[in-house]
């Protein structure tokens, strides 16, 4: 993996190089990340039994447009919605629909906005009514896994350090880490290098031990950390719609996501909630 200094002249396409951003680019990411976080804050007041995921998606789309921004997902590879909403055993990329929320449902809502060309990408878990005890424990552990990964970020550390921190928390509580999806670089590009996997290593029955890359973290790198943690096994099944990923054993799944920038001292979280609504239950 190679690194490249990010410049305004560089085309907003994935090149395979890790972009190193100057300090002035942090301001663009702060604005995009804050708006994405504000959108999720707003949605917290509308997630309840009886609502539909399509209604939540409409609210998100209107919120983004009302703030003079764009939704990065509308039109992305043919996708038509401003959010991905993943309920219960859906791991990620759930498509909003007329599905009515029931008491006890848990869900991840993922939103990405574009503000002046910069991408703010974040997701949180929500409860419709009162979840079961183990569902709440899964959600709490997933948030703790995310923050353990964020806490591992500093100049000179590696991507593997992030994955190991996440895996230690999740597996230490008896849950499993999904290996089929990962975080990613972002900035003026929605999905950029590097890939940020959420494990340090695992044993694959076909190819043996797989280890996360030991790519060095450098100040100015922008990327997401977005662990998906399953109640049961980590195995994934894709639905026929080509987007929705579910747990193969139909166990519950949870996810949280932050966009961050690496600094000399550690990292800056661009997508922190302005109102402190970091994980449910939201007051």
PDB file of C-alpha atoms in Angstrom:
ATOM      1  CA  UNK A   1       0.000   0.000   0.000  1.00  0.00           C
ATOM      2  CA  UNK A   2       1.375   3.407  -0.968  1.00  0.00           C
ATOM      3  CA  UNK A   3       0.582   6.886   0.319  1.00  0.00           C
ATOM      4  CA  UNK A   4      -0.127  10.080  -1.622  1.00  0.00           C
ATOM      5  CA  UNK A   5      -0.471  13.719  -0.563  1.00  0.00           C
ATOM      6  CA  UNK A   6      -4.075  14.812  -1.104  1.00  0.00           C
ATOM      7  CA  UNK A   7      -4.465  17.901  -3.297  1.00  0.00           C
ATOM      8  CA  UNK A   8      -7.455  19.829  -4.614  1.00  0.00           C
ATOM      9  CA  UNK A   9      -6.351  18.982  -8.153  1.00  0.00           C
ATOM     10  CA  UNK A  10      -6.516  15.240  -7.543  1.00  0.00           C
ATOM     11  CA  UNK A  11      -9.597  13.677  -9.168  1.00  0.00           C
ATOM     12  CA  UNK A  12     -12.245  12.409  -6.684  1.00  0.00           C
ATOM     13  CA  UNK A  13     -11.792   8.760  -7.655  1.00  0.00           C
ATOM     14  CA  UNK A  14     -10.271   5.779  -5.888  1.00  0.00           C
ATOM     15  CA  UNK A  15      -6.648   5.335  -6.947  1.00  0.00           C
ATOM     16  CA  UNK A  16      -5.538   2.579  -4.562  1.00  0.00           C
ATOM     17  CA  UNK A  17      -3.243   4.986  -2.709  1.00  0.00           C
ATOM     18  CA  UNK A  18      -3.848   6.166   0.851  1.00  0.00           C
ATOM     19  CA  UNK A  19      -4.381   9.916   0.805  1.00  0.00           C
ATOM     20  CA  UNK A  20      -2.570  12.052   3.374  1.00  0.00           C
ATOM     21  CA  UNK A  21      -4.593  15.212   3.923  1.00  0.00           C
ATOM     22  CA  UNK A  22      -3.234  18.598   5.010  1.00  0.00           C
ATOM     23  CA  UNK A  23      -4.608  20.259   8.132  1.00  0.00           C
ATOM     24  CA  UNK A  24      -7.000  22.505   6.176  1.00  0.00           C
ATOM     25  CA  UNK A  25      -8.902  19.439   4.913  1.00  0.00           C
ATOM     26  CA  UNK A  26      -9.949  18.589   8.465  1.00  0.00           C
ATOM     27  CA  UNK A  27     -12.391  21.518   8.440  1.00  0.00           C
ATOM     28  CA  UNK A  28     -14.277  20.081   5.472  1.00  0.00           C
ATOM     29  CA  UNK A  29     -14.575  16.725   7.188  1.00  0.00           C
ATOM     30  CA  UNK A  30     -15.747  18.361  10.407  1.00  0.00           C
ATOM     31  CA  UNK A  31     -18.615  20.070   8.593  1.00  0.00           C
ATOM     32  CA  UNK A  32     -19.690  16.912   6.752  1.00  0.00           C
ATOM     33  CA  UNK A  33     -19.342  14.712   9.807  1.00  0.00           C
ATOM     34  CA  UNK A  34     -21.287  17.099  12.021  1.00  0.00           C
ATOM     35  CA  UNK A  35     -24.225  17.238   9.596  1.00  0.00           C
ATOM     36  CA  UNK A  36     -24.331  13.440   9.311  1.00  0.00           C
ATOM     37  CA  UNK A  37     -24.326  13.177  13.116  1.00  0.00           C
ATOM     38  CA  UNK A  38     -27.071  15.803  13.373  1.00  0.00           C
ATOM     39  CA  UNK A  39     -29.192  13.741  10.984  1.00  0.00           C
ATOM     40  CA  UNK A  40     -28.871  10.677  13.212  1.00  0.00           C
ATOM     41  CA  UNK A  41     -29.680  12.815  16.265  1.00  0.00           C
ATOM     42  CA  UNK A  42     -32.878  13.944  14.548  1.00  0.00           C
ATOM     43  CA  UNK A  43     -33.918  10.396  13.687  1.00  0.00           C
ATOM     44  CA  UNK A  44     -33.640   9.319  17.330  1.00  0.00           C
ATOM     45  CA  UNK A  45     -36.884  11.174  18.042  1.00  0.00           C
ATOM     46  CA  UNK A  46     -38.771   9.228  15.349  1.00  0.00           C
ATOM     47  CA  UNK A  47     -37.723   5.593  15.885  1.00  0.00           C
ATOM     48  CA  UNK A  48     -40.659   3.941  17.622  1.00  0.00           C
ATOM     49  CA  UNK A  49     -43.023   0.991  17.185  1.00  0.00           C
ATOM     50  CA  UNK A  50     -45.484   1.744  14.398  1.00  0.00           C
ATOM     51  CA  UNK A  51     -43.101   3.810  12.281  1.00  0.00           C
ATOM     52  CA  UNK A  52     -41.815   2.421   8.982  1.00  0.00           C
ATOM     53  CA  UNK A  53     -38.242   2.402   7.765  1.00  0.00           C
ATOM     54  CA  UNK A  54     -39.382   4.245   4.618  1.00  0.00           C
ATOM     55  CA  UNK A  55     -40.713   7.077   6.790  1.00  0.00           C
ATOM     56  CA  UNK A  56     -37.352   7.319   8.572  1.00  0.00           C
ATOM     57  CA  UNK A  57     -35.573   7.404   5.221  1.00  0.00           C
ATOM     58  CA  UNK A  58     -37.847  10.224   4.012  1.00  0.00           C
ATOM     59  CA  UNK A  59     -37.033  12.231   7.131  1.00  0.00           C
ATOM     60  CA  UNK A  60     -33.307  11.768   6.554  1.00  0.00           C
ATOM     61  CA  UNK A  61     -33.516  12.760   2.896  1.00  0.00           C
ATOM     62  CA  UNK A  62     -35.480  15.915   3.694  1.00  0.00           C
ATOM     63  CA  UNK A  63     -33.105  16.829   6.534  1.00  0.00           C
ATOM     64  CA  UNK A  64     -30.042  16.572   4.305  1.00  0.00           C
ATOM     65  CA  UNK A  65     -31.622  18.627   1.517  1.00  0.00           C
ATOM     66  CA  UNK A  66     -32.926  21.248   3.960  1.00  0.00           C
ATOM     67  CA  UNK A  67     -29.331  21.769   5.124  1.00  0.00           C
ATOM     68  CA  UNK A  68     -28.046  22.371   1.612  1.00  0.00           C
ATOM     69  CA  UNK A  69     -26.215  19.049   1.390  1.00  0.00           C
ATOM     70  CA  UNK A  70     -26.488  15.910  -0.725  1.00  0.00           C
ATOM     71  CA  UNK A  71     -27.017  12.270   0.141  1.00  0.00           C
ATOM     72  CA  UNK A  72     -24.064  10.225  -1.084  1.00  0.00           C
ATOM     73  CA  UNK A  73     -26.112   7.040  -1.344  1.00  0.00           C
ATOM     74  CA  UNK A  74     -28.910   8.276  -3.625  1.00  0.00           C
ATOM     75  CA  UNK A  75     -27.844   7.154  -7.080  1.00  0.00           C
ATOM     76  CA  UNK A  76     -24.789   5.282  -5.786  1.00  0.00           C
ATOM     77  CA  UNK A  77     -24.594   2.110  -7.911  1.00  0.00           C
ATOM     78  CA  UNK A  78     -28.317   2.459  -8.518  1.00  0.00           C
ATOM     79  CA  UNK A  79     -29.291   2.778  -4.839  1.00  0.00           C
ATOM     80  CA  UNK A  80     -32.365   4.980  -4.332  1.00  0.00           C
ATOM     81  CA  UNK A  81     -32.385   5.885  -0.645  1.00  0.00           C
ATOM     82  CA  UNK A  82     -30.741   8.365   1.740  1.00  0.00           C
ATOM     83  CA  UNK A  83     -30.113   5.713   4.384  1.00  0.00           C
ATOM     84  CA  UNK A  84     -29.461   2.055   4.913  1.00  0.00           C
ATOM     85  CA  UNK A  85     -31.642   0.710   7.728  1.00  0.00           C
ATOM     86  CA  UNK A  86     -30.673  -2.748   8.967  1.00  0.00           C
ATOM     87  CA  UNK A  87     -33.100  -4.468  11.355  1.00  0.00           C
ATOM     88  CA  UNK A  88     -32.420  -7.282  13.782  1.00  0.00           C
ATOM     89  CA  UNK A  89     -30.549 -10.021  11.859  1.00  0.00           C
ATOM     90  CA  UNK A  90     -29.636  -7.697   8.962  1.00  0.00           C
ATOM     91  CA  UNK A  91     -25.911  -6.974   9.184  1.00  0.00           C
ATOM     92  CA  UNK A  92     -25.746  -3.999   6.816  1.00  0.00           C
ATOM     93  CA  UNK A  93     -27.193  -2.313   3.713  1.00  0.00           C
ATOM     94  CA  UNK A  94     -30.817  -2.922   4.643  1.00  0.00           C
ATOM     95  CA  UNK A  95     -33.167  -1.158   2.204  1.00  0.00           C
ATOM     96  CA  UNK A  96     -35.871   1.158   3.642  1.00  0.00           C
ATOM     97  CA  UNK A  97     -39.390  -0.144   2.990  1.00  0.00           C
ATOM     98  CA  UNK A  98     -42.943  -0.218   4.330  1.00  0.00           C
ATOM     99  CA  UNK A  99     -41.792  -2.584   7.080  1.00  0.00           C
ATOM    100  CA  UNK A 100     -43.475  -1.445  10.319  1.00  0.00           C
ATOM    101  CA  UNK A 101     -41.246  -1.357  13.381  1.00  0.00           C
ATOM    102  CA  UNK A 102     -42.288  -3.619  16.249  1.00  0.00           C
ATOM    103  CA  UNK A 103     -41.592  -3.325  19.946  1.00  0.00           C
ATOM    104  CA  UNK A 104     -38.160  -4.818  20.648  1.00  0.00           C
ATOM    105  CA  UNK A 105     -36.725  -4.299  17.166  1.00  0.00           C
ATOM    106  CA  UNK A 106     -33.125  -3.127  17.028  1.00  0.00           C
ATOM    107  CA  UNK A 107     -31.720  -1.408  13.957  1.00  0.00           C
ATOM    108  CA  UNK A 108     -28.720   0.333  12.497  1.00  0.00           C
ATOM    109  CA  UNK A 109     -29.282   3.532  10.535  1.00  0.00           C
ATOM    110  CA  UNK A 110     -26.400   4.493   8.246  1.00  0.00           C
ATOM    111  CA  UNK A 111     -26.215   7.884   6.555  1.00  0.00           C
ATOM    112  CA  UNK A 112     -23.590   9.568   4.375  1.00  0.00           C
ATOM    113  CA  UNK A 113     -23.845  13.242   3.421  1.00  0.00           C
ATOM    114  CA  UNK A 114     -21.802  15.383   1.059  1.00  0.00           C
ATOM    115  CA  UNK A 115     -21.013  18.933   2.204  1.00  0.00           C
ATOM    116  CA  UNK A 116     -18.950  21.039  -0.201  1.00  0.00           C
ATOM    117  CA  UNK A 117     -17.534  17.860  -1.710  1.00  0.00           C
ATOM    118  CA  UNK A 118     -16.619  16.210   1.628  1.00  0.00           C
ATOM    119  CA  UNK A 119     -18.231  12.976   2.832  1.00  0.00           C
ATOM    120  CA  UNK A 120     -19.545  12.461   6.355  1.00  0.00           C
ATOM    121  CA  UNK A 121     -20.315   8.779   6.942  1.00  0.00           C
ATOM    122  CA  UNK A 122     -21.730   7.456  10.209  1.00  0.00           C
ATOM    123  CA  UNK A 123     -24.197   4.996  11.687  1.00  0.00           C
ATOM    124  CA  UNK A 124     -25.778   4.192  15.034  1.00  0.00           C
ATOM    125  CA  UNK A 125     -28.040   1.600  16.584  1.00  0.00           C
ATOM    126  CA  UNK A 126     -31.598   2.373  17.674  1.00  0.00           C
ATOM    127  CA  UNK A 127     -34.281   0.606  19.715  1.00  0.00           C
ATOM    128  CA  UNK A 128     -37.968   0.526  18.817  1.00  0.00           C
ATOM    129  CA  UNK A 129     -39.494   0.232  22.253  1.00  0.00           C
ATOM    130  CA  UNK A 130     -37.796  -2.109  24.713  1.00  0.00           C
ATOM    131  CA  UNK A 131     -35.271  -4.627  23.370  1.00  0.00           C
ATOM    132  CA  UNK A 132     -34.486  -7.939  24.995  1.00  0.00           C
ATOM    133  CA  UNK A 133     -31.602  -8.073  27.461  1.00  0.00           C
ATOM    134  CA  UNK A 134     -29.208  -9.888  25.114  1.00  0.00           C
ATOM    135  CA  UNK A 135     -30.029  -7.489  22.257  1.00  0.00           C
ATOM    136  CA  UNK A 136     -29.166  -4.541  24.482  1.00  0.00           C
ATOM    137  CA  UNK A 137     -25.960  -6.282  25.545  1.00  0.00           C
ATOM    138  CA  UNK A 138     -25.020  -6.859  21.883  1.00  0.00           C
ATOM    139  CA  UNK A 139     -25.594  -3.189  21.066  1.00  0.00           C
ATOM    140  CA  UNK A 140     -23.586  -1.998  24.076  1.00  0.00           C
ATOM    141  CA  UNK A 141     -20.725  -4.345  23.200  1.00  0.00           C
ATOM    142  CA  UNK A 142     -20.715  -3.169  19.584  1.00  0.00           C
ATOM    143  CA  UNK A 143     -20.409   0.447  20.679  1.00  0.00           C
ATOM    144  CA  UNK A 144     -17.615  -0.478  23.089  1.00  0.00           C
ATOM    145  CA  UNK A 145     -15.872  -2.337  20.247  1.00  0.00           C
ATOM    146  CA  UNK A 146     -16.070   0.730  18.017  1.00  0.00           C
ATOM    147  CA  UNK A 147     -14.617   2.980  20.682  1.00  0.00           C
ATOM    148  CA  UNK A 148     -11.854   0.471  21.436  1.00  0.00           C
ATOM    149  CA  UNK A 149     -10.925   0.604  17.762  1.00  0.00           C
ATOM    150  CA  UNK A 150     -11.011   4.402  17.776  1.00  0.00           C
ATOM    151  CA  UNK A 151      -8.857   4.391  20.902  1.00  0.00           C
ATOM    152  CA  UNK A 152      -6.190   2.366  19.091  1.00  0.00           C
ATOM    153  CA  UNK A 153      -5.728   5.044  16.432  1.00  0.00           C
ATOM    154  CA  UNK A 154      -2.555   7.087  16.646  1.00  0.00           C
ATOM    155  CA  UNK A 155       0.319   7.967  14.354  1.00  0.00           C
ATOM    156  CA  UNK A 156       2.684   4.993  14.132  1.00  0.00           C
ATOM    157  CA  UNK A 157       0.052   2.407  15.034  1.00  0.00           C
ATOM    158  CA  UNK A 158      -1.350   0.080  12.366  1.00  0.00           C
ATOM    159  CA  UNK A 159      -4.672  -0.949  10.919  1.00  0.00           C
ATOM    160  CA  UNK A 160      -4.136  -4.317  12.605  1.00  0.00           C
ATOM    161  CA  UNK A 161      -4.053  -2.601  15.996  1.00  0.00           C
ATOM    162  CA  UNK A 162      -7.558  -1.251  15.326  1.00  0.00           C
ATOM    163  CA  UNK A 163      -8.881  -4.684  14.396  1.00  0.00           C
ATOM    164  CA  UNK A 164      -7.270  -6.373  17.372  1.00  0.00           C
ATOM    165  CA  UNK A 165      -8.817  -3.851  19.783  1.00  0.00           C
ATOM    166  CA  UNK A 166     -12.286  -4.403  18.300  1.00  0.00           C
ATOM    167  CA  UNK A 167     -11.965  -8.181  18.232  1.00  0.00           C
ATOM    168  CA  UNK A 168     -10.773  -8.355  21.834  1.00  0.00           C
ATOM    169  CA  UNK A 169     -13.842  -6.543  23.137  1.00  0.00           C
ATOM    170  CA  UNK A 170     -16.413  -8.309  20.957  1.00  0.00           C
ATOM    171  CA  UNK A 171     -15.132 -11.860  21.365  1.00  0.00           C
ATOM    172  CA  UNK A 172     -14.411 -11.238  25.023  1.00  0.00           C
ATOM    173  CA  UNK A 173     -18.167 -10.744  25.512  1.00  0.00           C
ATOM    174  CA  UNK A 174     -19.039 -13.876  23.569  1.00  0.00           C
ATOM    175  CA  UNK A 175     -19.952 -12.255  20.244  1.00  0.00           C
ATOM    176  CA  UNK A 176     -18.384 -12.554  16.786  1.00  0.00           C
ATOM    177  CA  UNK A 177     -16.880 -10.037  14.347  1.00  0.00           C
ATOM    178  CA  UNK A 178     -18.152  -9.965  10.761  1.00  0.00           C
ATOM    179  CA  UNK A 179     -15.237 -10.364   8.340  1.00  0.00           C
ATOM    180  CA  UNK A 180     -16.978  -9.834   4.998  1.00  0.00           C
ATOM    181  CA  UNK A 181     -17.295  -6.030   5.311  1.00  0.00           C
ATOM    182  CA  UNK A 182     -14.886  -3.340   6.431  1.00  0.00           C
ATOM    183  CA  UNK A 183     -14.350   0.358   7.010  1.00  0.00           C
ATOM    184  CA  UNK A 184     -12.788   2.484   4.314  1.00  0.00           C
ATOM    185  CA  UNK A 185     -10.920   5.632   3.508  1.00  0.00           C
ATOM    186  CA  UNK A 186     -13.018   8.659   2.630  1.00  0.00           C
ATOM    187  CA  UNK A 187     -12.813  12.397   2.054  1.00  0.00           C
ATOM    188  CA  UNK A 188     -13.750  13.814  -1.316  1.00  0.00           C
ATOM    189  CA  UNK A 189     -14.114  10.164  -2.337  1.00  0.00           C
ATOM    190  CA  UNK A 190     -16.916   8.088  -0.771  1.00  0.00           C
ATOM    191  CA  UNK A 191     -15.005   4.784  -0.615  1.00  0.00           C
ATOM    192  CA  UNK A 192     -11.240   5.123  -0.779  1.00  0.00           C
ATOM    193  CA  UNK A 193      -8.130   3.300   0.395  1.00  0.00           C
ATOM    194  CA  UNK A 194      -7.405   1.832   2.871  1.00  0.00           C
ATOM    195  CA  UNK A 195      -9.765  -0.985   3.764  1.00  0.00           C
ATOM    196  CA  UNK A 196     -10.174  -1.064   7.544  1.00  0.00           C
ATOM    197  CA  UNK A 197     -10.966  -4.600   8.718  1.00  0.00           C
ATOM    198  CA  UNK A 198     -12.344  -5.128  12.201  1.00  0.00           C
ATOM    199  CA  UNK A 199     -10.268  -8.105  13.312  1.00  0.00           C
ATOM    200  CA  UNK A 200      -6.612  -8.695  14.050  1.00  0.00           C
ATOM    201  CA  UNK A 201      -6.576 -12.291  12.792  1.00  0.00           C
ATOM    202  CA  UNK A 202      -8.815 -15.312  12.374  1.00  0.00           C
ATOM    203  CA  UNK A 203      -8.494 -18.906  11.228  1.00  0.00           C
ATOM    204  CA  UNK A 204     -10.115 -19.690   7.897  1.00  0.00           C
ATOM    205  CA  UNK A 205     -10.817 -23.400   7.452  1.00  0.00           C
ATOM    206  CA  UNK A 206      -9.762 -23.273   3.788  1.00  0.00           C
ATOM    207  CA  UNK A 207      -6.708 -20.984   3.745  1.00  0.00           C
ATOM    208  CA  UNK A 208      -5.489 -20.982   7.354  1.00  0.00           C
ATOM    209  CA  UNK A 209      -4.787 -17.957   9.538  1.00  0.00           C
ATOM    210  CA  UNK A 210      -5.735 -14.609   8.034  1.00  0.00           C
ATOM    211  CA  UNK A 211      -4.229 -11.452   9.522  1.00  0.00           C
ATOM    212  CA  UNK A 212      -5.248  -7.847   9.114  1.00  0.00           C
ATOM    213  CA  UNK A 213      -2.740  -5.648   7.259  1.00  0.00           C
ATOM    214  CA  UNK A 214      -0.101  -3.916   9.364  1.00  0.00           C
ATOM    215  CA  UNK A 215      -0.456  -0.686   7.375  1.00  0.00           C
ATOM    216  CA  UNK A 216       1.012   2.211   9.319  1.00  0.00           C
ATOM    217  CA  UNK A 217      -1.291   5.037  10.362  1.00  0.00           C
ATOM    218  CA  UNK A 218      -0.039   8.512   9.461  1.00  0.00           C
ATOM    219  CA  UNK A 219      -1.370  11.966  10.381  1.00  0.00           C
ATOM    220  CA  UNK A 220      -3.816  13.173   7.748  1.00  0.00           C
ATOM    221  CA  UNK A 221      -5.379   9.784   6.963  1.00  0.00           C
ATOM    222  CA  UNK A 222      -9.211   9.848   6.910  1.00  0.00           C
ATOM    223  CA  UNK A 223     -11.237   6.642   7.237  1.00  0.00           C
ATOM    224  CA  UNK A 224     -14.250   5.001   8.831  1.00  0.00           C
ATOM    225  CA  UNK A 225     -14.301   2.413  11.584  1.00  0.00           C
ATOM    226  CA  UNK A 226     -17.607   0.497  11.475  1.00  0.00           C
ATOM    227  CA  UNK A 227     -17.546  -2.893  13.193  1.00  0.00           C
ATOM    228  CA  UNK A 228     -20.428  -5.287  12.602  1.00  0.00           C
ATOM    229  CA  UNK A 229     -20.842  -7.645  15.548  1.00  0.00           C
ATOM    230  CA  UNK A 230     -23.060 -10.737  15.512  1.00  0.00           C
ATOM    231  CA  UNK A 231     -24.840 -12.430  18.390  1.00  0.00           C
ATOM    232  CA  UNK A 232     -24.041 -15.805  16.837  1.00  0.00           C
ATOM    233  CA  UNK A 233     -21.552 -16.839  14.176  1.00  0.00           C
ATOM    234  CA  UNK A 234     -19.868 -14.292  11.861  1.00  0.00           C
ATOM    235  CA  UNK A 235     -21.115 -15.883   8.631  1.00  0.00           C
ATOM    236  CA  UNK A 236     -22.970 -13.718   6.110  1.00  0.00           C
ATOM    237  CA  UNK A 237     -25.668 -14.405   3.536  1.00  0.00           C
ATOM    238  CA  UNK A 238     -26.549 -11.957   0.760  1.00  0.00           C
ATOM    239  CA  UNK A 239     -30.185 -11.506  -0.260  1.00  0.00           C
ATOM    240  CA  UNK A 240     -31.326 -11.499  -3.870  1.00  0.00           C
ATOM    241  CA  UNK A 241     -31.700  -7.687  -3.911  1.00  0.00           C
ATOM    242  CA  UNK A 242     -27.906  -7.478  -4.150  1.00  0.00           C
ATOM    243  CA  UNK A 243     -27.603  -5.120  -1.171  1.00  0.00           C
ATOM    244  CA  UNK A 244     -28.916  -6.663   2.019  1.00  0.00           C
ATOM    245  CA  UNK A 245     -26.505  -8.777   4.072  1.00  0.00           C
ATOM    246  CA  UNK A 246     -27.948 -10.937   6.862  1.00  0.00           C
ATOM    247  CA  UNK A 247     -26.552 -13.331   9.447  1.00  0.00           C
ATOM    248  CA  UNK A 248     -26.513 -16.849   8.048  1.00  0.00           C
ATOM    249  CA  UNK A 249     -27.735 -18.283  11.376  1.00  0.00           C
ATOM    250  CA  UNK A 250     -30.427 -15.546  11.730  1.00  0.00           C
ATOM    251  CA  UNK A 251     -28.881 -14.249  14.946  1.00  0.00           C
ATOM    252  CA  UNK A 252     -29.003 -10.531  15.771  1.00  0.00           C
ATOM    253  CA  UNK A 253     -26.367  -8.158  14.435  1.00  0.00           C
ATOM    254  CA  UNK A 254     -25.329  -4.621  15.426  1.00  0.00           C
ATOM    255  CA  UNK A 255     -23.073  -1.909  14.022  1.00  0.00           C
ATOM    256  CA  UNK A 256     -21.766   1.555  14.874  1.00  0.00           C
ATOM    257  CA  UNK A 257     -19.650   3.761  12.629  1.00  0.00           C
ATOM    258  CA  UNK A 258     -17.525   6.892  12.967  1.00  0.00           C
ATOM    259  CA  UNK A 259     -15.502   8.839  10.415  1.00  0.00           C
ATOM    260  CA  UNK A 260     -12.142   9.858  11.852  1.00  0.00           C
ATOM    261  CA  UNK A 261      -8.935  11.655  10.971  1.00  0.00           C
ATOM    262  CA  UNK A 262      -5.526  10.584  12.260  1.00  0.00           C
ATOM    263  CA  UNK A 263      -3.636  13.303  14.135  1.00  0.00           C
ATOM    264  CA  UNK A 264      -0.205  13.534  15.741  1.00  0.00           C
ATOM    265  CA  UNK A 265      -1.798  12.962  19.167  1.00  0.00           C
ATOM    266  CA  UNK A 266      -4.346  10.288  18.241  1.00  0.00           C
ATOM    267  CA  UNK A 267      -7.435  10.945  16.163  1.00  0.00           C
ATOM    268  CA  UNK A 268     -10.337  13.326  15.690  1.00  0.00           C
ATOM    269  CA  UNK A 269     -13.859  11.908  15.485  1.00  0.00           C
ATOM    270  CA  UNK A 270     -15.702  13.886  12.810  1.00  0.00           C
ATOM    271  CA  UNK A 271     -19.103  12.278  13.400  1.00  0.00           C
ATOM    272  CA  UNK A 272     -19.589  12.594  17.144  1.00  0.00           C
ATOM    273  CA  UNK A 273     -23.130  13.494  18.192  1.00  0.00           C
ATOM    274  CA  UNK A 274     -23.453  17.227  18.955  1.00  0.00           C
ATOM    275  CA  UNK A 275     -26.096  16.350  21.582  1.00  0.00           C
ATOM    276  CA  UNK A 276     -24.338  13.374  23.168  1.00  0.00           C
ATOM    277  CA  UNK A 277     -26.650  10.785  21.586  1.00  0.00           C
ATOM    278  CA  UNK A 278     -23.902   8.275  20.948  1.00  0.00           C
ATOM    279  CA  UNK A 279     -25.771   5.047  21.705  1.00  0.00           C
ATOM    280  CA  UNK A 280     -29.296   4.030  22.748  1.00  0.00           C
ATOM    281  CA  UNK A 281     -31.459   4.481  24.655  1.00  0.00           C
ATOM    282  CA  UNK A 282     -31.658   8.097  23.471  1.00  0.00           C
ATOM    283  CA  UNK A 283     -33.254  10.591  25.836  1.00  0.00           C
TER     284      UNK A 283
END
